[in-house]
mmCIF file of C-alpha atoms in Angstrom:
data_model
loop_
_atom_site.group_PDB
_atom_site.id
_atom_site.type_symbol
_atom_site.label_atom_id
_atom_site.label_comp_id
_atom_site.label_asym_id
_atom_site.label_seq_id
_atom_site.Cartn_x
_atom_site.Cartn_y
_atom_site.Cartn_z
ATOM 1 C CA UNK A 5 0.017 -0.044 -0.010
ATOM 2 C CA UNK A 6 2.904 2.358 0.812
ATOM 3 C CA UNK A 7 4.542 1.632 -2.575
ATOM 4 C CA UNK A 8 1.298 2.484 -4.372
ATOM 5 C CA UNK A 9 1.113 5.702 -2.381
ATOM 6 C CA UNK A 10 4.582 6.514 -3.615
ATOM 7 C CA UNK A 11 3.522 6.031 -7.237
ATOM 8 C CA UNK A 12 4.213 2.391 -8.004
ATOM 9 C CA UNK A 13 1.779 1.089 -10.596
ATOM 10 C CA UNK A 14 2.883 -2.507 -11.232
ATOM 11 C CA UNK A 15 3.248 -4.942 -8.341
ATOM 12 C CA UNK A 16 3.485 -8.714 -8.019
ATOM 13 C CA UNK A 17 2.854 -10.006 -4.570
ATOM 14 C CA UNK A 18 3.647 -13.524 -3.354
ATOM 15 C CA UNK A 19 1.668 -14.759 -0.413
ATOM 16 C CA UNK A 20 -1.440 -16.496 0.866
ATOM 17 C CA UNK A 21 -4.838 -15.001 0.316
ATOM 18 C CA UNK A 22 -6.728 -13.742 3.375
ATOM 19 C CA UNK A 23 -9.760 -11.480 3.660
ATOM 20 C CA UNK A 24 -7.594 -8.572 4.922
ATOM 21 C CA UNK A 25 -5.074 -9.078 2.075
ATOM 22 C CA UNK A 26 -7.820 -9.260 -0.481
ATOM 23 C CA UNK A 27 -9.341 -6.058 0.732
ATOM 24 C CA UNK A 28 -5.996 -4.325 0.565
ATOM 25 C CA UNK A 29 -5.345 -5.511 -2.923
ATOM 26 C CA UNK A 30 -8.824 -4.333 -4.072
ATOM 27 C CA UNK A 31 -8.081 -0.827 -2.695
ATOM 28 C CA UNK A 32 -4.735 -0.619 -4.473
ATOM 29 C CA UNK A 33 -6.303 -1.726 -7.807
ATOM 30 C CA UNK A 34 -9.054 0.882 -7.228
ATOM 31 C CA UNK A 35 -6.338 3.590 -6.970
ATOM 32 C CA UNK A 36 -4.972 2.596 -10.342
ATOM 33 C CA UNK A 37 -2.294 0.118 -9.607
ATOM 34 C CA UNK A 38 -1.913 -3.208 -11.528
ATOM 35 C CA UNK A 39 -1.514 -5.772 -8.796
ATOM 36 C CA UNK A 40 -0.954 -9.562 -9.372
ATOM 37 C CA UNK A 41 -1.116 -12.014 -6.433
ATOM 38 C CA UNK A 42 0.737 -15.296 -6.924
ATOM 39 C CA UNK A 43 1.218 -18.267 -4.612
ATOM 40 C CA UNK A 44 4.903 -19.495 -4.531
ATOM 41 C CA UNK A 45 7.409 -20.642 -2.046
ATOM 42 C CA UNK A 46 10.308 -18.167 -2.166
ATOM 43 C CA UNK A 47 12.765 -20.788 -1.029
ATOM 44 C CA UNK A 48 11.897 -22.980 -4.051
ATOM 45 C CA UNK A 49 14.282 -21.748 -6.734
ATOM 46 C CA UNK A 50 12.368 -23.478 -9.584
ATOM 47 C CA UNK A 51 9.072 -21.859 -8.512
ATOM 48 C CA UNK A 52 10.676 -18.479 -8.263
ATOM 49 C CA UNK A 53 12.313 -18.882 -11.677
ATOM 50 C CA UNK A 54 8.836 -19.417 -13.109
ATOM 51 C CA UNK A 55 7.432 -16.345 -11.280
ATOM 52 C CA UNK A 56 10.192 -14.166 -12.594
ATOM 53 C CA UNK A 57 9.775 -15.481 -16.145
ATOM 54 C CA UNK A 58 6.097 -14.566 -16.065
ATOM 55 C CA UNK A 59 6.897 -11.092 -14.753
ATOM 56 C CA UNK A 60 9.373 -10.490 -17.538
ATOM 57 C CA UNK A 61 6.975 -11.790 -20.158
ATOM 58 C CA UNK A 62 3.829 -9.952 -19.021
ATOM 59 C CA UNK A 63 4.931 -6.553 -17.720
ATOM 60 C CA UNK A 64 7.421 -3.824 -17.624
ATOM 61 C CA UNK A 65 10.985 -4.521 -16.375
ATOM 62 C CA UNK A 66 11.375 -5.649 -12.780
ATOM 63 C CA UNK A 67 12.903 -2.687 -10.984
ATOM 64 C CA UNK A 68 12.818 -3.625 -7.269
ATOM 65 C CA UNK A 69 12.463 -6.477 -4.823
ATOM 66 C CA UNK A 70 11.177 -6.528 -1.253
ATOM 67 C CA UNK A 71 11.837 -9.788 0.555
ATOM 68 C CA UNK A 72 9.721 -10.000 3.713
ATOM 69 C CA UNK A 73 9.169 -13.713 4.271
ATOM 70 C CA UNK A 74 9.907 -15.267 7.652
ATOM 71 C CA UNK A 75 9.039 -18.184 9.856
ATOM 72 C CA UNK A 76 9.428 -18.702 13.668
ATOM 73 C CA UNK A 77 10.017 -21.976 15.485
ATOM 74 C CA UNK A 78 11.295 -21.035 18.899
ATOM 75 C CA UNK A 79 13.237 -23.552 21.011
ATOM 76 C CA UNK A 80 16.491 -23.871 22.996
ATOM 77 C CA UNK A 81 19.487 -24.899 20.930
ATOM 78 C CA UNK A 82 19.642 -28.471 22.245
ATOM 79 C CA UNK A 83 15.921 -28.883 21.255
ATOM 80 C CA UNK A 84 16.627 -28.083 17.666
ATOM 81 C CA UNK A 85 16.895 -30.588 14.930
ATOM 82 C CA UNK A 86 17.511 -30.319 11.185
ATOM 83 C CA UNK A 87 13.845 -30.142 10.219
ATOM 84 C CA UNK A 88 13.154 -27.236 12.591
ATOM 85 C CA UNK A 89 16.341 -25.457 11.482
ATOM 86 C CA UNK A 90 15.451 -25.834 7.753
ATOM 87 C CA UNK A 91 11.922 -24.565 8.396
ATOM 88 C CA UNK A 92 13.235 -21.255 9.803
ATOM 89 C CA UNK A 93 16.227 -20.820 7.570
ATOM 90 C CA UNK A 94 14.499 -21.675 4.324
ATOM 91 C CA UNK A 95 12.563 -18.502 3.546
ATOM 92 C CA UNK A 96 15.375 -16.130 4.507
ATOM 93 C CA UNK A 97 18.450 -18.091 3.445
ATOM 94 C CA UNK A 98 17.356 -20.143 0.494
ATOM 95 C CA UNK A 99 14.799 -17.540 -0.477
ATOM 96 C CA UNK A 100 17.267 -14.647 -0.487
ATOM 97 C CA UNK A 101 19.788 -16.677 -2.401
ATOM 98 C CA UNK A 102 17.199 -17.600 -5.072
ATOM 99 C CA UNK A 103 16.206 -13.984 -5.501
ATOM 100 C CA UNK A 104 19.844 -12.920 -5.550
ATOM 101 C CA UNK A 105 20.768 -15.384 -8.358
ATOM 102 C CA UNK A 106 17.573 -15.199 -10.335
ATOM 103 C CA UNK A 107 17.461 -11.358 -10.579
ATOM 104 C CA UNK A 108 21.102 -10.956 -11.728
ATOM 105 C CA UNK A 109 20.064 -9.749 -15.175
ATOM 106 C CA UNK A 110 17.223 -7.506 -14.066
ATOM 107 C CA UNK A 111 17.811 -3.667 -13.926
ATOM 108 C CA UNK A 112 17.020 -3.372 -10.213
ATOM 109 C CA UNK A 113 16.880 0.017 -8.428
ATOM 110 C CA UNK A 114 16.492 -1.634 -5.032
ATOM 111 C CA UNK A 115 16.748 -5.070 -3.333
ATOM 112 C CA UNK A 116 15.361 -4.747 0.263
ATOM 113 C CA UNK A 117 15.717 -7.448 2.805
ATOM 114 C CA UNK A 118 13.419 -7.302 5.835
ATOM 115 C CA UNK A 119 15.805 -8.503 8.674
ATOM 116 C CA UNK A 120 15.472 -8.472 12.394
ATOM 117 C CA UNK A 121 17.296 -6.953 15.371
ATOM 118 C CA UNK A 122 17.705 -10.640 16.455
ATOM 119 C CA UNK A 123 20.432 -10.859 13.891
ATOM 120 C CA UNK A 124 22.351 -8.137 15.690
ATOM 121 C CA UNK A 125 21.517 -8.721 19.420
ATOM 122 C CA UNK A 126 20.522 -12.430 19.428
ATOM 123 C CA UNK A 127 17.323 -13.600 21.054
ATOM 124 C CA UNK A 128 17.120 -16.409 23.653
ATOM 125 C CA UNK A 129 15.178 -19.320 22.177
ATOM 126 C CA UNK A 130 15.552 -17.972 18.617
ATOM 127 C CA UNK A 131 19.022 -19.073 17.608
ATOM 128 C CA UNK A 132 17.856 -20.270 14.137
ATOM 129 C CA UNK A 133 15.876 -17.041 13.553
ATOM 130 C CA UNK A 134 18.871 -14.909 14.604
ATOM 131 C CA UNK A 135 21.073 -16.826 12.232
ATOM 132 C CA UNK A 136 18.668 -16.475 9.328
ATOM 133 C CA UNK A 137 18.546 -12.749 9.778
ATOM 134 C CA UNK A 138 22.273 -12.473 10.225
ATOM 135 C CA UNK A 139 22.462 -14.189 6.735
ATOM 136 C CA UNK A 140 20.306 -11.439 5.193
ATOM 137 C CA UNK A 141 22.577 -8.705 6.613
ATOM 138 C CA UNK A 142 25.679 -10.439 5.168
ATOM 139 C CA UNK A 143 23.942 -10.816 1.795
ATOM 140 C CA UNK A 144 23.414 -7.090 1.647
ATOM 141 C CA UNK A 145 27.132 -6.476 2.114
ATOM 142 C CA UNK A 146 27.944 -9.115 -0.538
ATOM 143 C CA UNK A 147 25.664 -7.512 -3.071
ATOM 144 C CA UNK A 148 27.084 -4.063 -2.425
ATOM 145 C CA UNK A 149 30.551 -5.509 -3.052
ATOM 146 C CA UNK A 150 29.263 -6.810 -6.351
ATOM 147 C CA UNK A 151 28.009 -3.246 -7.192
ATOM 148 C CA UNK A 152 24.411 -4.468 -7.004
ATOM 149 C CA UNK A 153 21.641 -2.673 -5.031
ATOM 150 C CA UNK A 154 20.974 -3.981 -1.537
ATOM 151 C CA UNK A 155 19.559 -2.770 1.758
ATOM 152 C CA UNK A 156 19.032 -5.047 4.822
ATOM 153 C CA UNK A 157 16.988 -3.458 7.739
ATOM 154 C CA UNK A 158 17.126 -5.210 11.136
ATOM 155 C CA UNK A 159 13.772 -4.176 12.458
ATOM 156 C CA UNK A 160 12.764 -4.322 16.087
ATOM 157 C CA UNK A 161 9.275 -5.611 16.890
ATOM 158 C CA UNK A 162 6.308 -3.786 15.309
ATOM 159 C CA UNK A 163 2.953 -3.017 16.818
ATOM 160 C CA UNK A 164 -0.068 -4.175 14.757
ATOM 161 C CA UNK A 165 2.009 -5.933 12.051
ATOM 162 C CA UNK A 166 4.740 -8.544 11.723
ATOM 163 C CA UNK A 167 5.669 -11.727 13.587
ATOM 164 C CA UNK A 168 5.800 -10.228 17.002
ATOM 165 C CA UNK A 169 2.433 -8.567 16.794
ATOM 166 C CA UNK A 170 0.937 -11.800 15.471
ATOM 167 C CA UNK A 171 1.396 -13.376 18.949
ATOM 168 C CA UNK A 172 0.439 -10.980 21.836
ATOM 169 C CA UNK A 173 2.414 -13.132 24.344
ATOM 170 C CA UNK A 174 5.649 -12.710 22.242
ATOM 171 C CA UNK A 175 5.039 -8.913 21.880
ATOM 172 C CA UNK A 176 4.601 -8.640 25.702
ATOM 173 C CA UNK A 177 7.721 -10.708 26.365
ATOM 174 C CA UNK A 178 9.772 -8.350 24.180
ATOM 175 C CA UNK A 179 8.291 -5.361 26.017
ATOM 176 C CA UNK A 180 9.289 -6.853 29.407
ATOM 177 C CA UNK A 181 12.835 -7.406 28.186
ATOM 178 C CA UNK A 182 13.363 -3.803 27.013
ATOM 179 C CA UNK A 183 12.041 -3.661 23.379
ATOM 180 C CA UNK A 184 9.227 -1.140 22.707
ATOM 181 C CA UNK A 185 7.282 -1.699 19.546
ATOM 182 C CA UNK A 186 7.579 0.476 16.426
ATOM 183 C CA UNK A 187 4.529 1.802 14.670
ATOM 184 C CA UNK A 188 4.296 0.760 10.977
ATOM 185 C CA UNK A 189 4.212 4.374 9.814
ATOM 186 C CA UNK A 190 7.475 5.065 11.728
ATOM 187 C CA UNK A 191 9.152 2.107 9.960
ATOM 188 C CA UNK A 192 7.958 3.298 6.505
ATOM 189 C CA UNK A 193 9.310 6.799 7.205
ATOM 190 C CA UNK A 194 12.750 5.363 8.000
ATOM 191 C CA UNK A 195 12.621 3.038 4.991
ATOM 192 C CA UNK A 196 11.775 5.962 2.726
ATOM 193 C CA UNK A 197 14.868 7.770 3.989
ATOM 194 C CA UNK A 198 17.154 4.758 3.476
ATOM 195 C CA UNK A 199 16.121 3.857 -0.046
ATOM 196 C CA UNK A 200 18.555 5.338 -2.620
ATOM 197 C CA UNK A 201 21.352 5.851 -0.083
ATOM 198 C CA UNK A 202 24.643 3.928 0.122
ATOM 199 C CA UNK A 203 23.564 2.187 3.420
ATOM 200 C CA UNK A 204 23.703 -1.605 3.089
ATOM 201 C CA UNK A 205 22.644 -2.452 6.601
ATOM 202 C CA UNK A 206 21.189 -0.833 9.635
ATOM 203 C CA UNK A 207 19.034 -1.794 12.596
ATOM 204 C CA UNK A 208 16.019 0.163 13.688
ATOM 205 C CA UNK A 209 14.838 -0.764 17.219
ATOM 206 C CA UNK A 210 13.557 0.911 20.437
ATOM 207 C CA UNK A 211 15.934 -0.769 22.778
ATOM 208 C CA UNK A 212 16.521 -0.312 26.573
ATOM 209 C CA UNK A 213 19.982 -1.769 26.916
ATOM 210 C CA UNK A 214 20.006 -1.577 30.696
ATOM 211 C CA UNK A 215 16.698 -3.562 30.933
ATOM 212 C CA UNK A 216 17.997 -6.134 28.419
ATOM 213 C CA UNK A 217 21.195 -6.673 30.454
ATOM 214 C CA UNK A 218 19.248 -7.023 33.635
ATOM 215 C CA UNK A 219 17.444 -9.954 32.015
ATOM 216 C CA UNK A 220 20.685 -11.428 30.606
ATOM 217 C CA UNK A 221 23.528 -10.271 32.885
ATOM 218 C CA UNK A 222 26.268 -12.027 30.886
ATOM 219 C CA UNK A 223 25.619 -9.531 28.069
ATOM 220 C CA UNK A 224 27.183 -6.868 30.293
ATOM 221 C CA UNK A 225 30.501 -8.195 28.998
ATOM 222 C CA UNK A 226 29.569 -7.608 25.344
ATOM 223 C CA UNK A 227 31.944 -5.258 23.689
ATOM 224 C CA UNK A 228 29.115 -4.206 21.339
ATOM 225 C CA UNK A 229 26.844 -3.222 24.280
ATOM 226 C CA UNK A 230 29.405 -1.891 26.682
ATOM 227 C CA UNK A 231 29.335 1.690 25.469
ATOM 228 C CA UNK A 232 25.586 1.843 25.436
ATOM 229 C CA UNK A 233 25.465 0.231 28.899
ATOM 230 C CA UNK A 234 27.899 2.816 30.285
ATOM 231 C CA UNK A 235 25.692 5.664 29.063
ATOM 232 C CA UNK A 236 22.568 3.924 30.468
ATOM 233 C CA UNK A 237 24.180 3.596 33.873
ATOM 234 C CA UNK A 238 24.666 7.306 34.088
ATOM 235 C CA UNK A 239 20.975 7.645 34.537
ATOM 236 C CA UNK A 240 21.328 6.271 38.073
ATOM 237 C CA UNK A 241 20.522 3.219 40.126
ATOM 238 C CA UNK A 242 18.171 0.550 38.794
ATOM 239 C CA UNK A 243 14.895 -0.353 40.368
ATOM 240 C CA UNK A 244 16.470 -3.712 41.263
ATOM 241 C CA UNK A 245 19.330 -2.036 43.138
ATOM 242 C CA UNK A 246 16.888 0.146 45.026
ATOM 243 C CA UNK A 247 14.982 -2.996 46.236
ATOM 244 C CA UNK A 248 18.151 -4.605 47.577
ATOM 245 C CA UNK A 249 19.066 -1.338 49.351
ATOM 246 C CA UNK A 250 15.530 -1.176 50.861
ATOM 247 C CA UNK A 251 15.754 -4.854 51.859
ATOM 248 C CA UNK A 252 19.011 -4.298 53.759
ATOM 249 C CA UNK A 253 17.463 -1.385 55.609
ATOM 250 C CA UNK A 254 14.429 -3.392 56.732
ATOM 251 C CA UNK A 255 14.052 -4.959 60.227
ATOM 252 C CA UNK A 256 15.500 -8.444 60.260
ATOM 253 C CA UNK A 257 12.071 -10.083 61.002
ATOM 254 C CA UNK A 258 10.525 -8.350 57.952
ATOM 255 C CA UNK A 259 13.172 -9.271 55.383
ATOM 256 C CA UNK A 260 11.827 -12.768 54.674
ATOM 257 C CA UNK A 261 8.379 -11.632 53.859
ATOM 258 C CA UNK A 262 9.520 -8.782 51.726
ATOM 259 C CA UNK A 263 11.972 -10.967 49.836
ATOM 260 C CA UNK A 264 9.239 -13.643 49.252
ATOM 261 C CA UNK A 265 6.888 -10.951 47.988
ATOM 262 C CA UNK A 266 9.600 -9.687 45.596
ATOM 263 C CA UNK A 267 10.085 -13.227 44.222
ATOM 264 C CA UNK A 268 6.326 -13.514 43.649
ATOM 265 C CA UNK A 269 6.381 -10.185 41.751
ATOM 266 C CA UNK A 270 9.290 -11.270 39.554
ATOM 267 C CA UNK A 271 7.548 -14.580 38.843
ATOM 268 C CA UNK A 272 4.407 -12.628 37.905
ATOM 269 C CA UNK A 273 6.360 -10.484 35.536
ATOM 270 C CA UNK A 274 7.929 -13.473 33.789
ATOM 271 C CA UNK A 275 4.647 -15.388 33.579
ATOM 272 C CA UNK A 276 2.689 -12.149 32.831
ATOM 273 C CA UNK A 277 0.149 -13.048 35.550
ATOM 274 C CA UNK A 278 -1.372 -10.976 38.366
ATOM 275 C CA UNK A 279 0.773 -11.504 41.440
ATOM 276 C CA UNK A 280 -2.254 -12.552 43.455
ATOM 277 C CA UNK A 281 -2.432 -15.714 41.338
ATOM 278 C CA UNK A 282 0.994 -16.934 42.550
ATOM 279 C CA UNK A 283 0.778 -18.731 45.947
ATOM 280 C CA UNK A 284 3.908 -19.207 48.045
ATOM 281 C CA UNK A 285 3.410 -22.961 48.092
ATOM 282 C CA UNK A 286 2.345 -23.623 44.502
ATOM 283 C CA UNK A 287 4.868 -25.728 42.643
ATOM 284 C CA UNK A 288 6.563 -23.894 39.789
ATOM 285 C CA UNK A 289 5.721 -26.710 37.363
ATOM 286 C CA UNK A 290 1.999 -26.103 37.815
ATOM 287 C CA UNK A 291 2.370 -22.434 36.840
ATOM 288 C CA UNK A 292 3.532 -23.261 33.294
ATOM 289 C CA UNK A 293 7.205 -22.463 33.781
ATOM 290 C CA UNK A 294 9.416 -23.618 30.884
ATOM 291 C CA UNK A 295 13.237 -23.465 30.530
ATOM 292 C CA UNK A 296 13.249 -19.964 29.038
ATOM 293 C CA UNK A 297 11.069 -18.610 31.771
ATOM 294 C CA UNK A 298 13.284 -20.218 34.324
ATOM 295 C CA UNK A 299 16.315 -18.621 32.873
ATOM 296 C CA UNK A 300 14.577 -15.253 32.758
ATOM 297 C CA UNK A 301 13.557 -15.526 36.431
ATOM 298 C CA UNK A 302 17.012 -16.547 37.535
ATOM 299 C CA UNK A 303 18.535 -13.645 35.597
ATOM 300 C CA UNK A 304 16.082 -11.239 37.142
ATOM 301 C CA UNK A 305 16.878 -12.418 40.688
ATOM 302 C CA UNK A 306 20.645 -12.433 40.021
ATOM 303 C CA UNK A 307 20.530 -8.874 38.785
ATOM 304 C CA UNK A 308 18.173 -7.638 41.540
ATOM 305 C CA UNK A 309 19.944 -9.308 44.473
ATOM 306 C CA UNK A 310 23.563 -9.206 43.330
ATOM 307 C CA UNK A 311 23.884 -12.980 43.672
ATOM 308 C CA UNK A 312 25.358 -15.703 41.472
ATOM 309 C CA UNK A 313 22.558 -18.288 41.485
ATOM 310 C CA UNK A 314 22.843 -22.044 40.651
ATOM 311 C CA UNK A 315 21.514 -23.252 37.396
ATOM 312 C CA UNK A 316 19.513 -25.850 39.404
ATOM 313 C CA UNK A 317 17.931 -23.242 41.638
ATOM 314 C CA UNK A 318 14.337 -23.847 40.463
ATOM 315 C CA UNK A 319 14.907 -27.601 40.406
ATOM 316 C CA UNK A 320 15.823 -27.761 44.027
ATOM 317 C CA UNK A 321 13.519 -24.988 45.366
ATOM 318 C CA UNK A 322 10.344 -25.808 43.666
ATOM 319 C CA UNK A 323 7.923 -23.094 45.001
ATOM 320 C CA UNK A 324 8.153 -19.503 46.317
ATOM 321 C CA UNK A 325 8.435 -20.362 49.961
ATOM 322 C CA UNK A 326 11.619 -22.534 49.812
ATOM 323 C CA UNK A 327 13.122 -20.285 47.109
ATOM 324 C CA UNK A 328 12.602 -17.205 49.281
ATOM 325 C CA UNK A 329 14.174 -18.888 52.286
ATOM 326 C CA UNK A 330 17.211 -19.919 50.127
ATOM 327 C CA UNK A 331 17.755 -16.383 48.877
ATOM 328 C CA UNK A 332 17.356 -15.003 52.381
ATOM 329 C CA UNK A 333 19.992 -17.477 53.602
ATOM 330 C CA UNK A 334 22.348 -16.276 50.882
ATOM 331 C CA UNK A 335 21.770 -12.655 51.592
ATOM 332 C CA UNK A 336 21.405 -12.702 55.388
ATOM 333 C CA UNK A 337 22.668 -15.971 56.805
ATOM 334 C CA UNK A 338 21.908 -14.947 60.369
ATOM 335 C CA UNK A 339 18.266 -14.144 59.571
ATOM 336 C CA UNK A 340 17.286 -17.270 57.680
ATOM 337 C CA UNK A 341 15.386 -20.171 59.254
ATOM 338 C CA UNK A 342 14.950 -22.728 56.596
ATOM 339 C CA UNK A 343 11.449 -24.267 56.496
ATOM 340 C CA UNK A 344 11.174 -28.072 56.113
ATOM 341 C CA UNK A 345 9.871 -28.963 52.711
ATOM 342 C CA UNK A 346 8.562 -32.206 51.229
ATOM 343 C CA UNK A 347 10.261 -31.222 48.024
ATOM 344 C CA UNK A 348 13.839 -31.632 49.411
ATOM 345 C CA UNK A 349 15.731 -34.110 47.184
ATOM 346 C CA UNK A 350 16.528 -37.585 48.527
ATOM 347 C CA UNK A 351 19.909 -39.281 48.193
ATOM 348 C CA UNK A 352 19.386 -40.451 44.639
ATOM 349 C CA UNK A 353 18.239 -37.011 43.667
ATOM 350 C CA UNK A 354 21.267 -35.526 45.166
ATOM 351 C CA UNK A 355 23.472 -37.564 42.880
ATOM 352 C CA UNK A 356 21.395 -36.431 39.926
ATOM 353 C CA UNK A 357 21.651 -32.750 41.059
ATOM 354 C CA UNK A 358 25.392 -33.079 41.274
ATOM 355 C CA UNK A 359 25.381 -34.185 37.651
ATOM 356 C CA UNK A 360 23.066 -31.285 36.678
ATOM 357 C CA UNK A 361 25.362 -28.778 38.397
ATOM 358 C CA UNK A 362 28.090 -29.677 35.908
ATOM 359 C CA UNK A 363 25.885 -29.003 32.895
ATOM 360 C CA UNK A 364 25.849 -25.805 30.866
ATOM 361 C CA UNK A 365 22.797 -23.561 30.970
ATOM 362 C CA UNK A 366 21.629 -24.810 27.641
ATOM 363 C CA UNK A 367 22.036 -28.545 28.560
ATOM 364 C CA UNK A 368 20.198 -27.892 31.806
ATOM 365 C CA UNK A 369 17.374 -26.138 30.049
ATOM 366 C CA UNK A 370 16.862 -29.123 27.831
ATOM 367 C CA UNK A 371 16.884 -31.452 30.857
ATOM 368 C CA UNK A 372 14.289 -29.319 32.667
ATOM 369 C CA UNK A 373 11.995 -29.219 29.593
ATOM 370 C CA UNK A 374 12.204 -32.998 29.303
ATOM 371 C CA UNK A 375 11.221 -33.396 32.956
ATOM 372 C CA UNK A 376 8.307 -30.970 32.599
ATOM 373 C CA UNK A 377 7.144 -32.914 29.479
ATOM 374 C CA UNK A 378 6.974 -36.080 31.512
ATOM 375 C CA UNK A 379 5.123 -34.452 34.324
ATOM 376 C CA UNK A 380 2.554 -33.102 31.919
#
């Protein structure tokens, strides 16, 4: 629709037909544009060759390409297999390469690749998607070296459009981690300014680096983020730091309750539930926790409390009450009175936990997901 508003009069669109898409196409045609809608898999080189042959035969010369296809299949790395990887990589990697090769003889003015900020920053649970977008960014540089037009834009999440907006839970998760959504009209304004320039790659994202690093503390060591993080820290103490300061100033008898309430609030933020729905004795597994959520909660607590927490923390302290007591003992050993719990591991479980402690975070996440699947 934006292209038509800019004066484009011949468009070929590849994609599935939906009522909303059909309505948009009708409006474009009513404004004087010739719009063809074809069904083809962009990763199928033979199918794309047929599409391009029909374009060259029926219409004016092909002058521009917008490649916007994408697929998500989120999972931790150890849960990936070749079929899942191919599903995510195909539209961006195979599709981009097919368009790159098959349009070599066309007099293109632009070749725009719709990438993602995940290719720049990474995204937990989206290793395949991050890699697919990093490929687009590299392809833009390659085409520029070959004196061919190219622009790859690593977009942040959009409101009302795109893969993030298609699933409200994913959009909310991004927001909690520091990514505010872009409006479609903002993206189009930026894109308009980029077309025709010498830029081959850029990323456009509303990004709170301090919030992102609070979720994933290891990123504080990133050379790419270090300068941004230094600037962000000049704004003052984080909310998490203020909580720990307040906790230290509280009466000893009140610390346990306040810490437990803080754990409930962090869990509510991760699960995107009202805090009143999280009882101190409810097992984590019944709340719908998965490995990514467990990692997010651990990172939140590490950042807030200034502690290095075990990868097996949620495996050994399986509800708010014992977890709160464990954290209290770490912070204020003299204050803690550990409550007996029926969830304490027996001797065999202790051996298993010793093995788990030696695993990497990714290996442990896969183990936890396997256990949760059996419990379900």
